[in-house]
XYZ file of N, CA and C in Angstrom:
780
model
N 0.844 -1.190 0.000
C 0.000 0.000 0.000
C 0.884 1.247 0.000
N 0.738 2.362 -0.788
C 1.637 3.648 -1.058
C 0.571 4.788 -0.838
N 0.864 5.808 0.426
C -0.072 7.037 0.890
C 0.842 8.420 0.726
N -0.208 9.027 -0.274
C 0.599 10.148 -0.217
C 0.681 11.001 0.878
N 1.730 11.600 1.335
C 2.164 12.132 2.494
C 2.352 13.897 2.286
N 2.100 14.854 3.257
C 2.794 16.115 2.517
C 2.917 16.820 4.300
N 3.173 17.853 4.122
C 4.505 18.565 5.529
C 4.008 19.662 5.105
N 3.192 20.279 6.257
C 3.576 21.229 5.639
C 3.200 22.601 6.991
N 4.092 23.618 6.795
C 4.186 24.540 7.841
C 2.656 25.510 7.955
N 2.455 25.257 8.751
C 0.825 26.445 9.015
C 1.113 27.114 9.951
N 0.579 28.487 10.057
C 0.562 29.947 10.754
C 2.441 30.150 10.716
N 2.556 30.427 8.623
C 4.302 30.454 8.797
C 4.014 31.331 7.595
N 4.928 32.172 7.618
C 5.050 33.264 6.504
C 6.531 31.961 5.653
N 7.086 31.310 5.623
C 7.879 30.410 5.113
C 8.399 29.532 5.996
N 9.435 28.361 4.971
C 9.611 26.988 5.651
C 10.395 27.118 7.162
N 10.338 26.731 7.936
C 10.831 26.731 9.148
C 10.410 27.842 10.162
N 8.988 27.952 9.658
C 8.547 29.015 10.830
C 6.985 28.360 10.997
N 6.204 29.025 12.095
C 5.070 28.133 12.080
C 5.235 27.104 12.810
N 3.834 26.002 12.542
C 3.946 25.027 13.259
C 3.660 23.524 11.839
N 4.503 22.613 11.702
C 4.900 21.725 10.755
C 4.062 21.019 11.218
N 2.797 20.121 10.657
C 2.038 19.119 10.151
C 2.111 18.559 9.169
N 1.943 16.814 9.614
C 1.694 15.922 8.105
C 0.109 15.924 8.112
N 0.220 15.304 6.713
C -1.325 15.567 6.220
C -1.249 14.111 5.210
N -2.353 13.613 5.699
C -2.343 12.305 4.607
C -3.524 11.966 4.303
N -3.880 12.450 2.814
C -5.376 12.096 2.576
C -5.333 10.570 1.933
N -6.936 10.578 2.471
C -7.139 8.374 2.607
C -8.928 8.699 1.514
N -8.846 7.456 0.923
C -10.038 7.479 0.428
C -10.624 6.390 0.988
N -10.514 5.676 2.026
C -11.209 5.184 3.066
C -10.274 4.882 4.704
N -10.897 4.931 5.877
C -10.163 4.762 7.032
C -9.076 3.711 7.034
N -8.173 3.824 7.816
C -7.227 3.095 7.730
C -7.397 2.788 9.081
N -7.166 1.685 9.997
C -7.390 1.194 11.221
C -6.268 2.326 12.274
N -7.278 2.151 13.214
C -6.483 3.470 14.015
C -5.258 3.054 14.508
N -4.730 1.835 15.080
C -3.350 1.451 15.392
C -2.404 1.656 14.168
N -3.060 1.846 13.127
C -2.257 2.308 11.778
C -1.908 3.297 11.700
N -3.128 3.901 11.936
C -2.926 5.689 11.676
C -1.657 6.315 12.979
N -1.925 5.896 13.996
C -0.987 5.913 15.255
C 0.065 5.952 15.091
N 0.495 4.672 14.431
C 2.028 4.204 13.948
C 2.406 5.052 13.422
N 1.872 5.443 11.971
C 1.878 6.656 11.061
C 2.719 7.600 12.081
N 1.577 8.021 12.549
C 1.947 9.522 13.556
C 3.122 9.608 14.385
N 3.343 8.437 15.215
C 4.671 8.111 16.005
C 5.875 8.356 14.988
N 5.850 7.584 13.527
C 6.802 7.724 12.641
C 7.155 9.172 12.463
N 6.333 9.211 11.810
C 6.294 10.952 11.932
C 7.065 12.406 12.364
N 6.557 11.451 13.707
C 7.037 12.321 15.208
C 6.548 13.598 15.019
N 5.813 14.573 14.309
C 5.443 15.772 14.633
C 4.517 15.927 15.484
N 4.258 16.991 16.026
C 3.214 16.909 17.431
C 1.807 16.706 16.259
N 1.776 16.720 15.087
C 0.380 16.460 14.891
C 0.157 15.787 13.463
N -0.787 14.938 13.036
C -0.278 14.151 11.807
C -1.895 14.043 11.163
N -2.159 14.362 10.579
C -4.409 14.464 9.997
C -4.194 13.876 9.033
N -5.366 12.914 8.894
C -5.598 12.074 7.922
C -7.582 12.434 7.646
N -7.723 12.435 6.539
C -9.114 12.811 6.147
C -9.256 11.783 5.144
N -10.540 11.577 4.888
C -11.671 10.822 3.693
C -12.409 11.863 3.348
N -12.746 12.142 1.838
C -13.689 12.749 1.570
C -14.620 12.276 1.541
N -16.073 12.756 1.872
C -17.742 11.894 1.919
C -18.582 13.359 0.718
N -18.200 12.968 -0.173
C -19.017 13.791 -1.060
C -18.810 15.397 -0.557
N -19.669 15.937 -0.218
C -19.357 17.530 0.015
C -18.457 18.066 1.105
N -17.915 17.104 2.127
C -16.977 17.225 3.223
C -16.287 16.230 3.132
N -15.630 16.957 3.987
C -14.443 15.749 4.704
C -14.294 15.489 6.064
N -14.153 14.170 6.210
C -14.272 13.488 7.627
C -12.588 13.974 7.850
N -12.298 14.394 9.230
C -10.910 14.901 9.285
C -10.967 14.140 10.806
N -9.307 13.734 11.550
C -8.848 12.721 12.222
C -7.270 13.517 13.091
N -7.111 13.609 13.816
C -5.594 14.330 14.289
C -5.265 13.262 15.143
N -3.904 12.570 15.181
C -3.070 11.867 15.851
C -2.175 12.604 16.408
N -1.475 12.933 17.528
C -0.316 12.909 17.836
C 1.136 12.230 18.073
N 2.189 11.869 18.733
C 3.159 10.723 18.389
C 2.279 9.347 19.405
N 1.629 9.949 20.209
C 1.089 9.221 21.259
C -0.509 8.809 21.076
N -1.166 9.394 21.102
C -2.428 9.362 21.110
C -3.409 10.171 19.995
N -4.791 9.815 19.550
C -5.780 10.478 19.036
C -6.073 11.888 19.360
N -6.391 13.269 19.069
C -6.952 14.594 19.563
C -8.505 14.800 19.458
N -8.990 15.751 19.623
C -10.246 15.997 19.322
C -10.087 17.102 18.201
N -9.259 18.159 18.504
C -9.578 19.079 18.215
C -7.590 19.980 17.630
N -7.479 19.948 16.694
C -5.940 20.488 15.852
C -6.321 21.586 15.315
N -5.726 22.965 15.401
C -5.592 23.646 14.977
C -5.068 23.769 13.392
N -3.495 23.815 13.976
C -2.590 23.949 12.864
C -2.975 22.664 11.532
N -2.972 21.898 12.335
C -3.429 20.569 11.353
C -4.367 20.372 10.417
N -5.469 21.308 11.142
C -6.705 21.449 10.162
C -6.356 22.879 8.938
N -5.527 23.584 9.520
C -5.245 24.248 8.786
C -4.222 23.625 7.203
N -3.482 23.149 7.586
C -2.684 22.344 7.051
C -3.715 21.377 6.244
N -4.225 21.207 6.548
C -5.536 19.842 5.310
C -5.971 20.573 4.434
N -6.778 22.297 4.684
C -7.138 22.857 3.977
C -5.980 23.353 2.736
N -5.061 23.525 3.325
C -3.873 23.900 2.312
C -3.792 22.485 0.858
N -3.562 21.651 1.822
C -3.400 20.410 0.751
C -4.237 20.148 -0.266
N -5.421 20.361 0.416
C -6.937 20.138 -0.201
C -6.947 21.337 -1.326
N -6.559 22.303 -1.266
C -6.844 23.518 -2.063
C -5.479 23.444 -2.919
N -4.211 23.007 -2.808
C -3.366 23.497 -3.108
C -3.213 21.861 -3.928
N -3.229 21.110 -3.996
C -2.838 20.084 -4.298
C -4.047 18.813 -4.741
N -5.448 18.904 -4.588
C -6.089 17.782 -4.837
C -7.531 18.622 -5.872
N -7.149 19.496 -6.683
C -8.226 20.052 -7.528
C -9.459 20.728 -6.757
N -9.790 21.783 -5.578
C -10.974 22.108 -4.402
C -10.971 23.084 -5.322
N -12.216 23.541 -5.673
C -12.191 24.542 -6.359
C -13.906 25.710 -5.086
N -14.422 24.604 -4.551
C -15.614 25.019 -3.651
C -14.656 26.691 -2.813
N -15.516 27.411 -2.264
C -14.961 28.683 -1.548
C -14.892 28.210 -0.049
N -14.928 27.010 0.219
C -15.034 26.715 1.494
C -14.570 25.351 1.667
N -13.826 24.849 2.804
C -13.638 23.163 2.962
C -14.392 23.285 4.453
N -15.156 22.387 4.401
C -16.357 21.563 5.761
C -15.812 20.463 6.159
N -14.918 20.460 7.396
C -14.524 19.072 8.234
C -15.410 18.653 8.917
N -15.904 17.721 9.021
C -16.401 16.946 9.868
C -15.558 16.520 11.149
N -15.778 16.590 12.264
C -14.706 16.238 13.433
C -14.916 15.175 14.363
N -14.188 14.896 15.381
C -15.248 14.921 16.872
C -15.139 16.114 17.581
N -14.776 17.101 17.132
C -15.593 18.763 17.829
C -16.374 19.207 16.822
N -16.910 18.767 16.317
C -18.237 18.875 15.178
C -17.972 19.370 13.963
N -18.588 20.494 12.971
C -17.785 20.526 11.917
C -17.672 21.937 12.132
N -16.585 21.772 11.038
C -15.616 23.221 10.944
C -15.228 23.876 9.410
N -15.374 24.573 9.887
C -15.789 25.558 8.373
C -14.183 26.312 8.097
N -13.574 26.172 7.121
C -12.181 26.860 6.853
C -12.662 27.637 5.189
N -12.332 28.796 5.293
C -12.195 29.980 3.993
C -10.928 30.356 3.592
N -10.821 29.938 1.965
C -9.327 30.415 1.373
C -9.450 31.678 1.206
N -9.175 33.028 1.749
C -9.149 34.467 1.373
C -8.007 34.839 0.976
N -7.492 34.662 -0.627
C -5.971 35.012 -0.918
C -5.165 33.524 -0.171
N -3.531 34.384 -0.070
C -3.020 33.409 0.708
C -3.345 32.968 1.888
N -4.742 33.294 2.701
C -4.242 33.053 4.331
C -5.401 32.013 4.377
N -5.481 31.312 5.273
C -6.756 30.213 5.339
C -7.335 30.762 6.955
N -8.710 30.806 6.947
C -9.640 31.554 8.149
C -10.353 30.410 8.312
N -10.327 30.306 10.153
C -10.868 28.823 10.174
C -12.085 29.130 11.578
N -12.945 28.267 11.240
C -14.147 28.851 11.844
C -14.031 27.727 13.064
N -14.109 28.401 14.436
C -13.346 27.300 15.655
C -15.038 27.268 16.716
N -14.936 26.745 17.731
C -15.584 26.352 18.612
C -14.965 27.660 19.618
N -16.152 28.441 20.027
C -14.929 29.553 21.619
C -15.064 28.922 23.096
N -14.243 28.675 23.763
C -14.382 28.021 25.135
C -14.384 29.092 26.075
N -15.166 28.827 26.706
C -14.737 29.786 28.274
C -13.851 28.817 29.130
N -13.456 29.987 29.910
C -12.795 29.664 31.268
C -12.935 30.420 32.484
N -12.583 29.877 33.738
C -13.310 29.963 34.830
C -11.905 30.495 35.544
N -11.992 31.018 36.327
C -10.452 31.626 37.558
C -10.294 30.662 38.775
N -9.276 30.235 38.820
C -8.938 29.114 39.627
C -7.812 29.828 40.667
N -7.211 28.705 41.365
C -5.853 29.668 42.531
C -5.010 29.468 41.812
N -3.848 29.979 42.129
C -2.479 30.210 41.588
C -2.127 28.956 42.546
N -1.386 27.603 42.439
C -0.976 27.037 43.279
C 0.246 26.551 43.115
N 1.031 26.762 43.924
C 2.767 26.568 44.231
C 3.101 25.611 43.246
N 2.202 24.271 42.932
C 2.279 23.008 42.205
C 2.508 24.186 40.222
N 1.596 24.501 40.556
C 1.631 25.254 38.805
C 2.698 26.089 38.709
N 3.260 27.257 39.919
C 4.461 27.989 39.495
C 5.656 27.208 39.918
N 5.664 26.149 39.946
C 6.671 25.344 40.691
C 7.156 24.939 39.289
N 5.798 23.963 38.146
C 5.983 23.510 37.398
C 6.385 24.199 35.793
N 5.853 25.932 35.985
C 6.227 26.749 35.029
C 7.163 27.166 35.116
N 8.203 27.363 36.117
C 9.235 28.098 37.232
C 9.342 29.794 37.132
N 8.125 29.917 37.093
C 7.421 31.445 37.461
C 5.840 31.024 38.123
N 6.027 31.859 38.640
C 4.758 32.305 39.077
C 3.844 33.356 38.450
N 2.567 32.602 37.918
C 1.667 33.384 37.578
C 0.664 34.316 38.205
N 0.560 35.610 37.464
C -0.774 36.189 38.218
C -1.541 36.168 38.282
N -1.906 34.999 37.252
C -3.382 34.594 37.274
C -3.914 33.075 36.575
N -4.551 32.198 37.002
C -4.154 31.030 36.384
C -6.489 30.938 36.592
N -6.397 30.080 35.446
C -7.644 29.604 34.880
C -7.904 28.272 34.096
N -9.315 27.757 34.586
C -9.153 26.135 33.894
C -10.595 26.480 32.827
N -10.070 25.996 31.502
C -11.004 25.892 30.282
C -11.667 24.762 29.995
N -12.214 24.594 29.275
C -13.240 22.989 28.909
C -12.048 21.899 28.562
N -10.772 22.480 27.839
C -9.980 21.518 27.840
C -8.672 21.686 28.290
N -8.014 23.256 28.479
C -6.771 23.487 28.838
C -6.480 24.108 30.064
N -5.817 24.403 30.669
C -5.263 25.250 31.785
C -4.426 26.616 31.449
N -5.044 27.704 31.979
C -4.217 28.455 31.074
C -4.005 29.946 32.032
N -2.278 30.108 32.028
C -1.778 30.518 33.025
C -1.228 31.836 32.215
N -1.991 33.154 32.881
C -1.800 34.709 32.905
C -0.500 35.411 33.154
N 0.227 36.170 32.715
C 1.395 36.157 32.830
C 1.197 37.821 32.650
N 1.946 38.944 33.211
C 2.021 40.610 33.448
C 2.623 41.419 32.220
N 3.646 40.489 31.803
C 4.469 41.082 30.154
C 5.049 39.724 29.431
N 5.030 40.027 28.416
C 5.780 39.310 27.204
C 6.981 38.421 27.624
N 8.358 39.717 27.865
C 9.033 38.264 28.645
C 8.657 37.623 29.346
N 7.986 37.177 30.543
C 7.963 36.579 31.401
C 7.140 34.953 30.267
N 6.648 35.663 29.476
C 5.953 34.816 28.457
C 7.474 33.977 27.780
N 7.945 34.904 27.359
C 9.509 34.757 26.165
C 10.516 33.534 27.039
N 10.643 33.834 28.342
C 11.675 33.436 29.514
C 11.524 32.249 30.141
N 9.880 31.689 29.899
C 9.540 30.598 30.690
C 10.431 29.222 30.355
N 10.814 28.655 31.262
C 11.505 26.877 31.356
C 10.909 26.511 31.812
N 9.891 26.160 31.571
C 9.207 25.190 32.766
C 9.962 23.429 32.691
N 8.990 22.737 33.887
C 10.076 21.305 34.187
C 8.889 20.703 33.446
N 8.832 19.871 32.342
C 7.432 19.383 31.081
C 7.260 18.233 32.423
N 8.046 17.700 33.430
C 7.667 15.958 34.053
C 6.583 16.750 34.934
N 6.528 17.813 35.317
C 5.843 18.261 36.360
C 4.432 19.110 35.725
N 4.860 19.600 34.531
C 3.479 20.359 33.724
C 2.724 18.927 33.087
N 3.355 18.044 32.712
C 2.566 16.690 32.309
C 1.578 16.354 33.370
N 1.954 16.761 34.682
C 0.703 16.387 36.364
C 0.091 17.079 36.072
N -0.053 18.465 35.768
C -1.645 19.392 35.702
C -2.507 18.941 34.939
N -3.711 19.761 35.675
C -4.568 19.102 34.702
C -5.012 19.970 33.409
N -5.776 19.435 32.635
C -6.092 19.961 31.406
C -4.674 19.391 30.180
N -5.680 19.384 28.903
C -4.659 18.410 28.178
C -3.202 19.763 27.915
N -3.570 20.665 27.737
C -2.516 21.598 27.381
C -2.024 23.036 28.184
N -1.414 23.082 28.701
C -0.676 24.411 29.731
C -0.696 25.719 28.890
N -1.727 26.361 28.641
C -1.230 27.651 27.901
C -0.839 28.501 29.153
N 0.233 29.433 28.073
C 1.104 30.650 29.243
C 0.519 31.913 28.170
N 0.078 32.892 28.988
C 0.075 34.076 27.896
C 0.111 35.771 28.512
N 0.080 36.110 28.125
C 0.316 37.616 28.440
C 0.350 39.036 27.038
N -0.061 40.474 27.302
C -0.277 41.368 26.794
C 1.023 41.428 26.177
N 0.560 42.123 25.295
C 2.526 42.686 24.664
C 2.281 44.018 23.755
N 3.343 44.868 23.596
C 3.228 45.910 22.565
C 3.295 45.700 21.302
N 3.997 44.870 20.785
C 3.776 44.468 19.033
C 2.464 44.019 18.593
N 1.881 43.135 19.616
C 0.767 42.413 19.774
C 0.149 42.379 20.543
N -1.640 42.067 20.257
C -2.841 42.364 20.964
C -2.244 41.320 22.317
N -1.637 39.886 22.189
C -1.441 39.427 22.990
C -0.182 38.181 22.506
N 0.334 37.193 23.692
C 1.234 36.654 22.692
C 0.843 35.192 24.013
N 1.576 33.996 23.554
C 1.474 33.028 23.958
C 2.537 31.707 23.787
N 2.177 30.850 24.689
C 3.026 29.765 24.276
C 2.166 28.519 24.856
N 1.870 27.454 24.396
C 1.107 26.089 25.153
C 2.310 24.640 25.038
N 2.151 24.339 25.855
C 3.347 23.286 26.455
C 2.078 22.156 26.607
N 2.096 20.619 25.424
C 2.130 19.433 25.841
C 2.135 18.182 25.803
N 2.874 18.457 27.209
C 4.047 17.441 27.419
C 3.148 15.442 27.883
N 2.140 15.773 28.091
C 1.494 14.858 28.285
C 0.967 13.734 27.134
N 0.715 14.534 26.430
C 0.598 14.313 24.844
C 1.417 13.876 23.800
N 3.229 14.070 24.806
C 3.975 13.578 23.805
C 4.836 15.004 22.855
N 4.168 15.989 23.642
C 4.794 17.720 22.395
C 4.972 18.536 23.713
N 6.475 18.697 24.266
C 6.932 19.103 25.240
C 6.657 20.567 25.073
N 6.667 21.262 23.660
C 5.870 22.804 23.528
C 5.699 22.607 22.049
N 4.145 23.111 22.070
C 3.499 23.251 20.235
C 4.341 24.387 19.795
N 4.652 24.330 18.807
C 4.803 25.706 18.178
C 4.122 27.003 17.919
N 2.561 26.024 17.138
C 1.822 27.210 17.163
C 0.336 26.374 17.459
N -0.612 27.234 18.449
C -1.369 26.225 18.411
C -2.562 26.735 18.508
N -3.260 26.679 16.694
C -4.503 27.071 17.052
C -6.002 26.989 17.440
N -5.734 25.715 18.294
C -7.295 25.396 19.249
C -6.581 26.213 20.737
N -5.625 26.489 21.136
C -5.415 27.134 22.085
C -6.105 28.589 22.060
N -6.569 28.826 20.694
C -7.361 30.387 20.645
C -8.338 30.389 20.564
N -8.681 28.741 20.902
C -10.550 28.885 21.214
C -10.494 29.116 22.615
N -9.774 28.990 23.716
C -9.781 29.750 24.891
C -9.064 31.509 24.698
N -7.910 31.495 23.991
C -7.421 32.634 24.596
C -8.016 33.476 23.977
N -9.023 34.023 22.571
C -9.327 34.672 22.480
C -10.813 35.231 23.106
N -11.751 34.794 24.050
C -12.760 34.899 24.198
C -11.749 35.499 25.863
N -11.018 35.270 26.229
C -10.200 35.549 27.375
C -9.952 37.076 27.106
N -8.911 37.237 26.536
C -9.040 38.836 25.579
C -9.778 39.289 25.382
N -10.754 38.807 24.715
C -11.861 39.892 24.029
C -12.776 40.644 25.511
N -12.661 40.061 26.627
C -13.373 40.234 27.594
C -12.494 41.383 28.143
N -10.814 40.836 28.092
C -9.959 41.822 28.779
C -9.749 42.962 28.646
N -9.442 42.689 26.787
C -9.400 44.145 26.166
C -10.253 44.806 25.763
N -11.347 44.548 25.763
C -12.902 45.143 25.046
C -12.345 45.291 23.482
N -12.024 44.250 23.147
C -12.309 43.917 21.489
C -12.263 42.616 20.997
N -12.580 42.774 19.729
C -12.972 41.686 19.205
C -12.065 40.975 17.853
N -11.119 41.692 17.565
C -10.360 41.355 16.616
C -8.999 41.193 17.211
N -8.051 40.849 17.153
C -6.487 40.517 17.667
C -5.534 39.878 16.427
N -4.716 40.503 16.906
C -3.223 40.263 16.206
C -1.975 39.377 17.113
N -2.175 38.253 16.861
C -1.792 37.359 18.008
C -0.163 36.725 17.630
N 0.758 36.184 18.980
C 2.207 35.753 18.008
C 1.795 34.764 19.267
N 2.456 33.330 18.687
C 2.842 32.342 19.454
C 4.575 32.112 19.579
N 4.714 32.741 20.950
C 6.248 33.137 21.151
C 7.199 31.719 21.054
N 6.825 30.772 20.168
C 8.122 29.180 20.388
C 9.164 30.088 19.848
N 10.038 28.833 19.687
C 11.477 28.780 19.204
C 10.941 29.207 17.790
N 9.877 28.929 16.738
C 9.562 28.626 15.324
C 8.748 29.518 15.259
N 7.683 30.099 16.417
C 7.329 31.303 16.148
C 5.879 31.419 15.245
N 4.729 32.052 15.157
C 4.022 31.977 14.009
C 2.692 33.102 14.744
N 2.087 33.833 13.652
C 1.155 34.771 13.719
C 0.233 34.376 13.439
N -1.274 34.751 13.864
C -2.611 34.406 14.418
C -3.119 35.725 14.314
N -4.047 35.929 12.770
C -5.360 36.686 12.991
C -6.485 36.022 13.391
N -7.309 36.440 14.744
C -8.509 36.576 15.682
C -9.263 36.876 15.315
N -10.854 36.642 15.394
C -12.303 37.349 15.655
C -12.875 36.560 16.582
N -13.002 37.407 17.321
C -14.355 37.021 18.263
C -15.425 36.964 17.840
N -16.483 35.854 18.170
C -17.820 36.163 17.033
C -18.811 34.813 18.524
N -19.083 35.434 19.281
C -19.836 34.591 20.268
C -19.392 33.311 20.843
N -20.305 32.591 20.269
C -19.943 30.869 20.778
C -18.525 30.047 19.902
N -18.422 31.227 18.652
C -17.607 30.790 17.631
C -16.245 31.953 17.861
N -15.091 31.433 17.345
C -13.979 32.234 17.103
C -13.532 32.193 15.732
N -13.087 32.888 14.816
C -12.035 33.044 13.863
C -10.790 32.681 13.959
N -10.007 31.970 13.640
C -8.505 31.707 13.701
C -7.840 31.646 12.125
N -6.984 32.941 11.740
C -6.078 32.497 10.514
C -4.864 32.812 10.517
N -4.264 32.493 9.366
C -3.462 32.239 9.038
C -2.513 32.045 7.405
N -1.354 31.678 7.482
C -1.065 30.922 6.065
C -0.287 29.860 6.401
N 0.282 29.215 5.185
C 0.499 27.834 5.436
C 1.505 27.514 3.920
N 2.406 26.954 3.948
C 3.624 26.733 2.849
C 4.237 25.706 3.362
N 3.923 24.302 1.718
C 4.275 22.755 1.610
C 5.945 22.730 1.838
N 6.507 22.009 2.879
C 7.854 21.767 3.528
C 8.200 20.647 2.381
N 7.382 19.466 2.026
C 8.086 18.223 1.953
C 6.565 17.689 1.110
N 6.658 17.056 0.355
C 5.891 15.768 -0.090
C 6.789 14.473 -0.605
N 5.510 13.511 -0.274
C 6.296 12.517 -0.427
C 5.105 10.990 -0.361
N 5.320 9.702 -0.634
C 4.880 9.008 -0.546
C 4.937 7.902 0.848
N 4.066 7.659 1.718
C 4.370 6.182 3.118
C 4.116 5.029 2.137
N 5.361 3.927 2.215
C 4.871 2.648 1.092
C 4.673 1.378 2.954
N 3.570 1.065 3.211
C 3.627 -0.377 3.382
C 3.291 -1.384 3.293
């Protein structure tokens, strides 16, 4: 059996910036200990495999370790492939998920992806969390799926080491760190280590919490967002109720064929 394979960088103005996803379209499921393997091979924190069903596509995110619900960059990354590489000529690609479906728009180069918005609730600051970030936050909060820890300025955002054996104990699947900044409406970083991705690069289901977080903080509704990794990558925002906006662009690293 031979699957075409492709790499490719999303929320990256070019190769080595952003956050790198494989993308492997299937014209029927492949057994999930397969798809797994796949992903472990891989090794990128995120690896999507889709089927098309007539007007959508059923879409799937693995990590090196386990299944997701919900990929940002990844879904972004499908839409690229899908548009850039398999004849999409529709103004819209419709994933089907298990976070339900999701609506992505090619506008020019950037792909705008229509997300789920989470709230979050204010929790304590506890010695266990600044122990495990090795700062202390000023403000720490738990979301429907992440934990996500408030920070006063940018460096303290830029500076963080945290110990990943000890952020892997918190709860929530992913540790976002974030804080205000002057270049940007806000900036961020999500660490996880539990998952197998000691820090995402860029990660955009982390802005189905942080932007409904903002929009409350700053009294607006649009943002200009940077995810501070090592690789770095920019995030246009809308707030829009129960729903968020997340975009971006996205540029093919690698294609290639999996033979087994």
């Amino acid at each position: 059996m031979e699957l075409d394979i492709y790499q490719v960088d999303a929320f990256a103005d070019g190769v080595f910036t952003g956050n790198p996803a494989a993308v492997v379209p299937l014209y029927e499921w492949l057994s999930d200990d397969l798809m797994q393997n796949i992903a472990a091979e891989n090794n990128l924190s995120e690896t999507a495999f889709f089927v098309q069903k007539g007007e959508y596509f059923e879409l799937r995110w693995f990590t090196p370790e386990t299944e997701v619900d919900l990929c940002g960059h990844a879904t972004l990354a499908s839409a690229y492939v899908i548009y850039e590489f398999l004849d999409y000529n529709d103004p819209a690609v419709v994933f089907e998920t298990k976070s339900g479906r999701l609506f992505i728009d090619k506008e020019g180069d950037r792909y705008s992806m229509d997300f789920p918005a989470w709230s979050v609730r204010e929790i304590q600051v506890t010695e266990r969390v600044a122990k495990a970030l090795g700062e202390r936050p000023a403000e720490l909060y738990m979301g429907e799926r992440d934990m996500m820890a408030v920070f006063e300025s940018e460096a303290q955002i830029r500076n963080l080491n945290p110990d990943f054996r000890l952020v892997s104990k918190l709860d929530g699947m992913c540790m976002i760190c974030t804080a205000p900044s002057l270049d940007y409406d806000f900036v961020s970083r999500t660490f996880v280590p539990e998952e197998g991705i000691p820090e995402d690069p860029v990660t955009g289901s982390a802005h189905c919490s942080l932007v409904p977080f903002w929009a409350e903080r700053l009294g607006k509704n649009e943002f200009h967002a940077y995810q501070a990794s090592r690789r770095g990558g920019v995030l246009d925002c809308k707030h829009m109720g129960d729903r968020v906006k997340i975009a971006g662009k996205a540029i093919i690293y690698m294609r290639g064929t999996i033979t087994l």
